[in-house]
Tab-separated table of C-alpha atoms in Angstrom:
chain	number	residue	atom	x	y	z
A	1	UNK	CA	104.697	120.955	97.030
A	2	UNK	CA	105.556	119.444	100.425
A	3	UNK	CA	102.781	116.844	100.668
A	4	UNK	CA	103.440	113.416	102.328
A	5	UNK	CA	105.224	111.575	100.529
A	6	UNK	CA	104.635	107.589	99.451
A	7	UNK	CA	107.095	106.050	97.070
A	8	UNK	CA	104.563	103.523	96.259
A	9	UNK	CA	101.207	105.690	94.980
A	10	UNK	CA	102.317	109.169	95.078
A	11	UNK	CA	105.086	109.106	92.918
A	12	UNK	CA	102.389	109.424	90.145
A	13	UNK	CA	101.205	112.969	91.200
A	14	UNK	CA	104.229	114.897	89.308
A	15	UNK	CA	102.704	116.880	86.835
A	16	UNK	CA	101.182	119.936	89.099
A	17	UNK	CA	104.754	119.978	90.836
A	18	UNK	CA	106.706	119.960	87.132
A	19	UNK	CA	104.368	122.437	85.938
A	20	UNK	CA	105.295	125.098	88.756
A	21	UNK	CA	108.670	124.476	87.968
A	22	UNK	CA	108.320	125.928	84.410
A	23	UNK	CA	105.993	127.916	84.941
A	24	UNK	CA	108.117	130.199	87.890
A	25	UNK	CA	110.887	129.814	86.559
A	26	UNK	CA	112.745	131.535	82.789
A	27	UNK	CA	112.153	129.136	79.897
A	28	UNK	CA	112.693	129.836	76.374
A	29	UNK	CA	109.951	130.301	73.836
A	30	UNK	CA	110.394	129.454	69.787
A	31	UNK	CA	108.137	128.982	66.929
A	32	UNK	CA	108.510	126.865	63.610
A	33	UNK	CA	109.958	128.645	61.097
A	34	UNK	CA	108.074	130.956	58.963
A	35	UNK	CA	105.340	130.941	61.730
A	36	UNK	CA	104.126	133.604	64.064
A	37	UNK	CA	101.145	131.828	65.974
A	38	UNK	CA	99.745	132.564	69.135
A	39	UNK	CA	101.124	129.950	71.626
A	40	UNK	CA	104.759	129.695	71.265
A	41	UNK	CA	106.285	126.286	72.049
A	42	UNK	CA	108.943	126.058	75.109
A	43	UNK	CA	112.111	124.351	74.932
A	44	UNK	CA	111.353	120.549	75.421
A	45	UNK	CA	107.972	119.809	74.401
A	46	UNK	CA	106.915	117.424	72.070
A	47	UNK	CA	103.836	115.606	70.756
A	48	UNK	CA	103.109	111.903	69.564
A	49	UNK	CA	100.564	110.674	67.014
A	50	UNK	CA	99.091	107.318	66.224
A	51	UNK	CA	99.601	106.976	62.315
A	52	UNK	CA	97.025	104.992	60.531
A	53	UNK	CA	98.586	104.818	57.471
A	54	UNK	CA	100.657	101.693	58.050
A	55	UNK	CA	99.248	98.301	58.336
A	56	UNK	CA	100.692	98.047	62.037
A	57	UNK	CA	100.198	99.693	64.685
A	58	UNK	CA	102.910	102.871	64.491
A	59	UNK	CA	103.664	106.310	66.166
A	60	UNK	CA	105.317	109.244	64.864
A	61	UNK	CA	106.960	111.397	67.399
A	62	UNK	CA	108.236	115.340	67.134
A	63	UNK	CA	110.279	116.913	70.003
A	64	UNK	CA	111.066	120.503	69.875
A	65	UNK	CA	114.616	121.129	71.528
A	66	UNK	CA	115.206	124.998	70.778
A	67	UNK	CA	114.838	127.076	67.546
A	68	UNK	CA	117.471	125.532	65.363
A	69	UNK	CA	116.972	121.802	66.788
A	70	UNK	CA	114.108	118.809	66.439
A	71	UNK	CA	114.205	115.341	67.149
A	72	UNK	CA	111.717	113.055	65.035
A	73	UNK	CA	110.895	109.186	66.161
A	74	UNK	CA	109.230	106.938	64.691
A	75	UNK	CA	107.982	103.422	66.659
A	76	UNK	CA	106.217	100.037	66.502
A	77	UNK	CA	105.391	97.593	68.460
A	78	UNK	CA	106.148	94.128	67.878
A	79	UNK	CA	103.359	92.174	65.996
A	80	UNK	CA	103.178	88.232	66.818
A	81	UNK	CA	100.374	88.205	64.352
A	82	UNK	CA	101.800	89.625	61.291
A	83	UNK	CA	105.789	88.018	62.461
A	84	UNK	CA	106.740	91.751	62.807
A	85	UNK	CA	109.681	92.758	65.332
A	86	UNK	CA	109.948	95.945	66.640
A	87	UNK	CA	110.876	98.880	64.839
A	88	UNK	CA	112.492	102.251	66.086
A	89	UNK	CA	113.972	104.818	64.106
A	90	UNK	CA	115.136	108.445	65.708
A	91	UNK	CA	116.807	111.033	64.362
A	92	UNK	CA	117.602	114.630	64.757
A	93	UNK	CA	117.552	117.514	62.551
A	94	UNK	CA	118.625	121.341	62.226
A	95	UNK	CA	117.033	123.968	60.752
A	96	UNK	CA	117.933	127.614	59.424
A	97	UNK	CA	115.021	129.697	62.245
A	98	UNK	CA	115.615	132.713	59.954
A	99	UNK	CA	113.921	131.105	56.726
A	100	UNK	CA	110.423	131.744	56.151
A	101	UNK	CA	109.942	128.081	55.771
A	102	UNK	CA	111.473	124.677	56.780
A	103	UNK	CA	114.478	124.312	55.711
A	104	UNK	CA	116.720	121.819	56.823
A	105	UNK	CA	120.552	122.718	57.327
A	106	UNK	CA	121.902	119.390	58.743
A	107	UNK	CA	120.695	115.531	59.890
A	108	UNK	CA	121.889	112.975	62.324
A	109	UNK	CA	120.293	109.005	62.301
A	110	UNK	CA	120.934	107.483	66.143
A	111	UNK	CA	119.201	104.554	64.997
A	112	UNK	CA	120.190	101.740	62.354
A	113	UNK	CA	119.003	102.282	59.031
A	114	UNK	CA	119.584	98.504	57.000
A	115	UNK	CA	119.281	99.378	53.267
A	116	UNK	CA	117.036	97.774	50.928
A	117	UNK	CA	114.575	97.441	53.391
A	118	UNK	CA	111.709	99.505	55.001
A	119	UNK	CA	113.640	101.559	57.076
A	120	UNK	CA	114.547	103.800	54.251
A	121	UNK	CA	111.117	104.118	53.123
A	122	UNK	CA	109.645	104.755	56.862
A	123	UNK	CA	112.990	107.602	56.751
A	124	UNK	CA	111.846	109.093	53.937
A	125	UNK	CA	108.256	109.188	54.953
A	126	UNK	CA	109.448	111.065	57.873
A	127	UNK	CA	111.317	113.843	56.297
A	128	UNK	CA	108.169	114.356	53.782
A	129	UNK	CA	105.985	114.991	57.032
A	130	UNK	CA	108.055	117.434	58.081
A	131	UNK	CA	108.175	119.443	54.993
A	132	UNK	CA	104.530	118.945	54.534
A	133	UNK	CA	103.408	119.406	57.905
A	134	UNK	CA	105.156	122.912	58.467
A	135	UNK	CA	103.991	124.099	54.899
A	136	UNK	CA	100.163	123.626	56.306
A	137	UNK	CA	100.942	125.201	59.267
A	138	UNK	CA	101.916	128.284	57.985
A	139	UNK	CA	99.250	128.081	55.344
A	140	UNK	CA	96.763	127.640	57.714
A	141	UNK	CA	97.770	131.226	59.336
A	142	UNK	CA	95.770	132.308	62.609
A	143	UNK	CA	94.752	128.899	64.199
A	144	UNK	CA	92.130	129.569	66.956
A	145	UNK	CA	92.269	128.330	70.715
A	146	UNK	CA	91.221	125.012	71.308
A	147	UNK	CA	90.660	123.516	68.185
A	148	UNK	CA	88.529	125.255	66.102
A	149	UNK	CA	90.194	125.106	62.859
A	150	UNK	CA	89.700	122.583	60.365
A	151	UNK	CA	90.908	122.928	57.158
A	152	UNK	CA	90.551	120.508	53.724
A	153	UNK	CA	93.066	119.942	51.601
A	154	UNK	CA	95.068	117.235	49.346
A	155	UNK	CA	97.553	115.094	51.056
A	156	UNK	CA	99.157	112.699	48.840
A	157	UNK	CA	100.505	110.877	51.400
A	158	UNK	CA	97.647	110.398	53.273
A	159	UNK	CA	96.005	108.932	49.886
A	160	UNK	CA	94.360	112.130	48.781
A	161	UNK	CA	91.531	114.653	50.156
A	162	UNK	CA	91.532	115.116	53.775
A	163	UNK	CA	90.871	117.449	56.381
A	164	UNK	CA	92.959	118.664	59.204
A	165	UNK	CA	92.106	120.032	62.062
A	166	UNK	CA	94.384	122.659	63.842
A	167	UNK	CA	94.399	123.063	67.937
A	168	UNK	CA	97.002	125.283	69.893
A	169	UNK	CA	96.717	122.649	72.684
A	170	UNK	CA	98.888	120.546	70.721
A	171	UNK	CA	102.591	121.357	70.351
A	172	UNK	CA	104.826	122.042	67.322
A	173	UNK	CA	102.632	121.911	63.958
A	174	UNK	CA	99.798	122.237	65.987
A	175	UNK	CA	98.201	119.274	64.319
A	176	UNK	CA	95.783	117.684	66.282
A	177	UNK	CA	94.263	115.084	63.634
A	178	UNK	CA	93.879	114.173	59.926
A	179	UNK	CA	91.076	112.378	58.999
A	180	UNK	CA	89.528	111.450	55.606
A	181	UNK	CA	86.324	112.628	54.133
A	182	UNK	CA	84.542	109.596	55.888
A	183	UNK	CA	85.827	111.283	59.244
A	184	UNK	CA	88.202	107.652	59.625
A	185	UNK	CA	91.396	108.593	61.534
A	186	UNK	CA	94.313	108.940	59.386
A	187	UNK	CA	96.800	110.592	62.071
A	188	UNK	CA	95.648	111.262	65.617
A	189	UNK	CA	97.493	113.191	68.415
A	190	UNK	CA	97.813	110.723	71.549
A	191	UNK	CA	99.934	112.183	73.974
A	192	UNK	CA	101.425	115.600	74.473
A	193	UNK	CA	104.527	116.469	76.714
A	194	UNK	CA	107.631	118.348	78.020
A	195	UNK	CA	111.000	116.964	79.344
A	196	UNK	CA	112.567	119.415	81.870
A	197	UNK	CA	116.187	117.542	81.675
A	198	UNK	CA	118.734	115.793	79.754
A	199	UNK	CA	117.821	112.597	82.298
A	200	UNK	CA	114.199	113.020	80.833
A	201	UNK	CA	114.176	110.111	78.593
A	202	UNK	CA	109.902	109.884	78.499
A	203	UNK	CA	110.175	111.119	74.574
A	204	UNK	CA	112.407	107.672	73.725
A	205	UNK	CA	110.665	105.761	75.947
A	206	UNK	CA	106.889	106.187	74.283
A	207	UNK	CA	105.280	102.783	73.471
A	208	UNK	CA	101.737	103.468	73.717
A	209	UNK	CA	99.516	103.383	76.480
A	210	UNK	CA	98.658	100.152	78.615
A	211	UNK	CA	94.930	99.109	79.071
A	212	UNK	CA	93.109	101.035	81.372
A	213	UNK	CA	90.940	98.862	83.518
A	214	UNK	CA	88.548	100.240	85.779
A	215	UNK	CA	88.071	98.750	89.283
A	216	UNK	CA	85.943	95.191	90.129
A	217	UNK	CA	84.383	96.555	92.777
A	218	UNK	CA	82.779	99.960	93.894
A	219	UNK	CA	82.720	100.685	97.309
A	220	UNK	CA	81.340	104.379	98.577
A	221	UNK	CA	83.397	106.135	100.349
A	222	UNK	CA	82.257	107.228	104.043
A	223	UNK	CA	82.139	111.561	103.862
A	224	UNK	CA	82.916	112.943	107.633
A	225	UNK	CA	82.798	116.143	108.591
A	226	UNK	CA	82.615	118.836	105.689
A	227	UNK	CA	84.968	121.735	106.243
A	228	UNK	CA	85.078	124.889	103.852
A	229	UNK	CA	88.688	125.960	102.779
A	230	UNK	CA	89.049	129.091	101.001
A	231	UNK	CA	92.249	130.353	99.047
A	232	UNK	CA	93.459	133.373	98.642
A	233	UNK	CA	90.001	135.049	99.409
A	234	UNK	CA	89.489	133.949	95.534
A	235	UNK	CA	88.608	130.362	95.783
A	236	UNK	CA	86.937	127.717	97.867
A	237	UNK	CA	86.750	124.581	97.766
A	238	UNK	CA	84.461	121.951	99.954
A	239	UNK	CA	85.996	118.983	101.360
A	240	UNK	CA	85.605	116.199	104.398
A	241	UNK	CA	88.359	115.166	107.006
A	242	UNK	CA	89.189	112.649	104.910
A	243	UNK	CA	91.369	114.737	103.591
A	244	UNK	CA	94.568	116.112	104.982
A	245	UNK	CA	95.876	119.891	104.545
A	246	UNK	CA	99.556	119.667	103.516
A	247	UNK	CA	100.054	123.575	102.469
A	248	UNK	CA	97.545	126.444	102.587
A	249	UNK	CA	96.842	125.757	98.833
A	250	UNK	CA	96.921	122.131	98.906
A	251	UNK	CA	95.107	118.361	100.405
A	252	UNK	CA	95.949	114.775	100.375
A	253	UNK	CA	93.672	111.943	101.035
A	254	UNK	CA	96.072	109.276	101.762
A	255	UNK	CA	97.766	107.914	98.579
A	256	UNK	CA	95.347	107.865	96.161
A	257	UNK	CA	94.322	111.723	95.659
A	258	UNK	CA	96.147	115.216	95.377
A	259	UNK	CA	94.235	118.339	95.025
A	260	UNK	CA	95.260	121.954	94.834
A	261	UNK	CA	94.140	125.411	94.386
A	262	UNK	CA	96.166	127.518	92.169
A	263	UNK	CA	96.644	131.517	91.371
A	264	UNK	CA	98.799	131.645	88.239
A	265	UNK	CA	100.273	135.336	86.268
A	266	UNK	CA	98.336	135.194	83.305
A	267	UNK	CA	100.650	135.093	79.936
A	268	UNK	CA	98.514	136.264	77.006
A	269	UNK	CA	95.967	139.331	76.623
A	270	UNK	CA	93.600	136.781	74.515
A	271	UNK	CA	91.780	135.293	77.277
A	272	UNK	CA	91.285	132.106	75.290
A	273	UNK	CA	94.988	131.855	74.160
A	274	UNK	CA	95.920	132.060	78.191
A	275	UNK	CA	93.638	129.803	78.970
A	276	UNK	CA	94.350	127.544	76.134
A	277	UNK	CA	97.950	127.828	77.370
A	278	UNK	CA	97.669	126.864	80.449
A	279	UNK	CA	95.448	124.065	79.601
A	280	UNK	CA	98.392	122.935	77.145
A	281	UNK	CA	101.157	123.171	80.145
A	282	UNK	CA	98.971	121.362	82.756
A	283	UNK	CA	97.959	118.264	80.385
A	284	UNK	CA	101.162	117.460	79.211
A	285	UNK	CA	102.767	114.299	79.540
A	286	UNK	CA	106.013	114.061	82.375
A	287	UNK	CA	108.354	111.725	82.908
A	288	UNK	CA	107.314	107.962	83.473
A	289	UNK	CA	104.081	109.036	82.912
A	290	UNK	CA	101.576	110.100	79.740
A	291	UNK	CA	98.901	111.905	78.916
A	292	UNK	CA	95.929	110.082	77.270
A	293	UNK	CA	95.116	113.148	75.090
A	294	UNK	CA	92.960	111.110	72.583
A	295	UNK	CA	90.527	110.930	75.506
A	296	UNK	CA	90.758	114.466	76.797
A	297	UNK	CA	87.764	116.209	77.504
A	298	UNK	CA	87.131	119.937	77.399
A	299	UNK	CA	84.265	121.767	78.623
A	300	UNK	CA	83.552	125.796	78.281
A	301	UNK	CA	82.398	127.201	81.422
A	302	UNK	CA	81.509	130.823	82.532
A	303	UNK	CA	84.988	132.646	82.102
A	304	UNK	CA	86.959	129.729	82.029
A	305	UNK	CA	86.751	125.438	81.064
A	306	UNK	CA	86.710	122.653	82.538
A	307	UNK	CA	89.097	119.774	81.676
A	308	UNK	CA	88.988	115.849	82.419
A	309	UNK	CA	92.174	113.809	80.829
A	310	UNK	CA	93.513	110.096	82.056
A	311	UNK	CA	97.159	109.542	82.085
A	312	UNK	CA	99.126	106.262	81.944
A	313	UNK	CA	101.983	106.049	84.928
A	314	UNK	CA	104.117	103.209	83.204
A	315	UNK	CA	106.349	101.663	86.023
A	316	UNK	CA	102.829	101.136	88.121
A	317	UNK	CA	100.769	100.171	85.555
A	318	UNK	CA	97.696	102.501	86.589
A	319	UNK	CA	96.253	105.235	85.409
A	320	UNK	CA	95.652	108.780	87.124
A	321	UNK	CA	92.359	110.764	86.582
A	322	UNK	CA	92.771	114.540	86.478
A	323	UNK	CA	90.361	116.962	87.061
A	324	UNK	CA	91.103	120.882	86.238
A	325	UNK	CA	88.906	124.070	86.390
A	326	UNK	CA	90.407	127.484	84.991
A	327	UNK	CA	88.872	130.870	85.519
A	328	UNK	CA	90.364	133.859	83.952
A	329	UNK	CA	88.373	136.846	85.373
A	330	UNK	CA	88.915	140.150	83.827
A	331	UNK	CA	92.022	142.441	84.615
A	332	UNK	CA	93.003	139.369	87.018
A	333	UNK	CA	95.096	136.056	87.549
A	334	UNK	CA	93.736	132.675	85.828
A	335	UNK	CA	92.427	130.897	88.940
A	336	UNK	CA	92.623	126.675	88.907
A	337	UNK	CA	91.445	123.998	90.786
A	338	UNK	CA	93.012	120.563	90.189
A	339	UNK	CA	92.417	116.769	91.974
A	340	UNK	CA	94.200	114.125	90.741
A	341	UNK	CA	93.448	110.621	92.025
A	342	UNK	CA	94.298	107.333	90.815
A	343	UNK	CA	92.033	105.842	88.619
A	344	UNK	CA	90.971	102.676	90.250
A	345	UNK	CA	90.502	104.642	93.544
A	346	UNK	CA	88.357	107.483	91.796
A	347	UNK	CA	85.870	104.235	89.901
A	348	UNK	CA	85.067	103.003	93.247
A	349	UNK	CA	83.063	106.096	94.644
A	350	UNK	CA	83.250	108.591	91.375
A	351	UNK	CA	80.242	110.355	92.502
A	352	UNK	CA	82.367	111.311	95.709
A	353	UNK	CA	85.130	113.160	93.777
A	354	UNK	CA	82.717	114.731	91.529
A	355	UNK	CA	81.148	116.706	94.284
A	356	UNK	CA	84.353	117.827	95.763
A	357	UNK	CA	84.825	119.516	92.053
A	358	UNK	CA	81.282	120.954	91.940
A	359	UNK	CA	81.566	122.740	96.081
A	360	UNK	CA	84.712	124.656	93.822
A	361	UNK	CA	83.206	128.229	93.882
A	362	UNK	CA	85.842	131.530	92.444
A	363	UNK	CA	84.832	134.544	93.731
């Protein structure tokens, strides 16, 4: 995407252009062992929950590399209150992919496990989840698009009776919560992601989000001339000369939004599994900056959904707010709009972007 570039605000806007880098180009697809499910995972991605079941704040981190490889990490912040230091502990393991369930063929600990203290329990912990978490994955069979599937069972080490619900949006196990039978979060998927590189270091670097403020001060925007731009005689989209046309597909309004119009091969003859696919790709977190999939919002629409998620870009401590529409008509592409604008730009005049994402018509 050759839009202007502006190392000080665009340097957010990387997941459409990361996205169309996978997507065009060969990438490997696996599944857990013992699993056949409907939305493979590619080489890379990974998923973080918050745990609940510690008395501190914790994450638990998995990180598919290929087939035969995983990397699990486990991190806390500091706690001034409670006089706890920061705790990280990584490792990687390897399983056998031709076993019809998990079973692990070799271990490596980067990080430094003391003895006699709660490292070894949190290590433990760890390779429990793993066991348990693939054995309710393939006991759960067919898990539906977009999280549909809940399930109750016993889960000893989440203190007994709980249910947990299944989503394909949600790499690896497919997990996308546990809670109890009082619906209180036990373990919560919070970000989602891919690394496309051995420089990629946004799986070690997860610390949890940053507070997302919204601006002081609203200010509406003045709308110029409207202008119609249409796309591929599919889509068209409504927007004012505020906004400048970088590629025939895609508009900048200075440094603080990025949309684009999208035709994209579908993958899957379920429509909901290529929609939920691409849904999956699109959200995911990318380097320096992630995903606030706790507060991701889906909508159905006619042939297709609508999806809302806020994601945290850490070296400028801002949010983005992303917008995406996907329509799969029949025997055709998957069509998708998607704006992104920082967030503190789109609080100040939200009704403004929301009307550039209602003039989206598909034809």
């Amino acid at each position: 995407m050759n839009f202007k570039k502006n190392n000080s605000r665009n340097s957010g806007f990387k997941r459409i252009s990361s996205f169309c880098i996978l997507f065009f180009t060969c990438f490997s697809l696996f599944a857990l062992p013992g699993i056949k499910r409907e939305i493979e995972d590619s080489s890379g991605e990974y998923v973080y929950y918050r745990d609940y079941s510690f008395e501190r704040v914790a994450y638990v981190g998995f990180l598919f590399y290929d087939e035969n490889t995983y990397q699990i990490r486990y991190y806390a912040p500091s706690d001034s209150e409670k006089k706890l230091p920061e705790k990280e502990i990584s490792f990687y393991v390897t399983v056998d992919s031709e076993s019809d369930y998990w079973n692990m063929t070799g271990e490596e600990v980067v990080s430094t496990i003391m003895p006699d203290t709660d490292d070894v329990t949190i290590l433990n912990y760890l390779h429990d989840l793993l066991y348990e978490f693939s054995a309710r994955r393939i006991k759960a069979g067919t898990v539906v698009s977009l999280g549909k599937n809940e399930i109750s069972q016993d889960f000893v080490q989440f203190g007994g009776n709980v249910k947990i619900k299944f989503d394909n949006t949600v790499p690896v196990f497919n997990i996308k919560s546990i809670v109890d039978f009082e619906n209180k979060s036990l373990f919560e998927c919070c970000t989602t992601g891919k690394i496309y590189s051995s420089n990629d270091v946004s799986f070690n670097k997860f610390v949890g989000f940053t507070e997302q403020t919204t601006a002081k001060k609203t200010q509406k925007i003045k709308s110029k001339k409207i202008v119609k731009f249409a796309f591929n005689e599919k889509q068209e989209v409504s927007l004012d000369e505020n906004w400048l046309q970088q590629t025939e597909n895609s508009w900048t309004f200075g440094d603080e939004s990025f949309l684009v119009l999208l035709e994209l091969p579908h993958q899957y003859k379920d429509k909901n599994n290529d929609l939920c696919s691409l849904i999956r790709r699109m959200t995911e977190s990318v380097d320096g900056m992630y995903s606030d999939f706790q507060n991701m919002v889906i909508v159905e629409e006619e042939n297709g959904y609508k999806v809302t998620i806020d994601s945290c870009v850490i070296a400028k401590k801002n949010y983005i707010h992303s917008v995406y529409k996907f329509t799969k008509q029949d025997n055709s592409n998957v069509l998708v709009l998607s704006m992104s604008t920082y967030y503190d730009q789109y609080c100040k005049d939200k009704s403004y972007y929301d009307k550039i994402v209602k003039s989206y018509k598909t034809n």
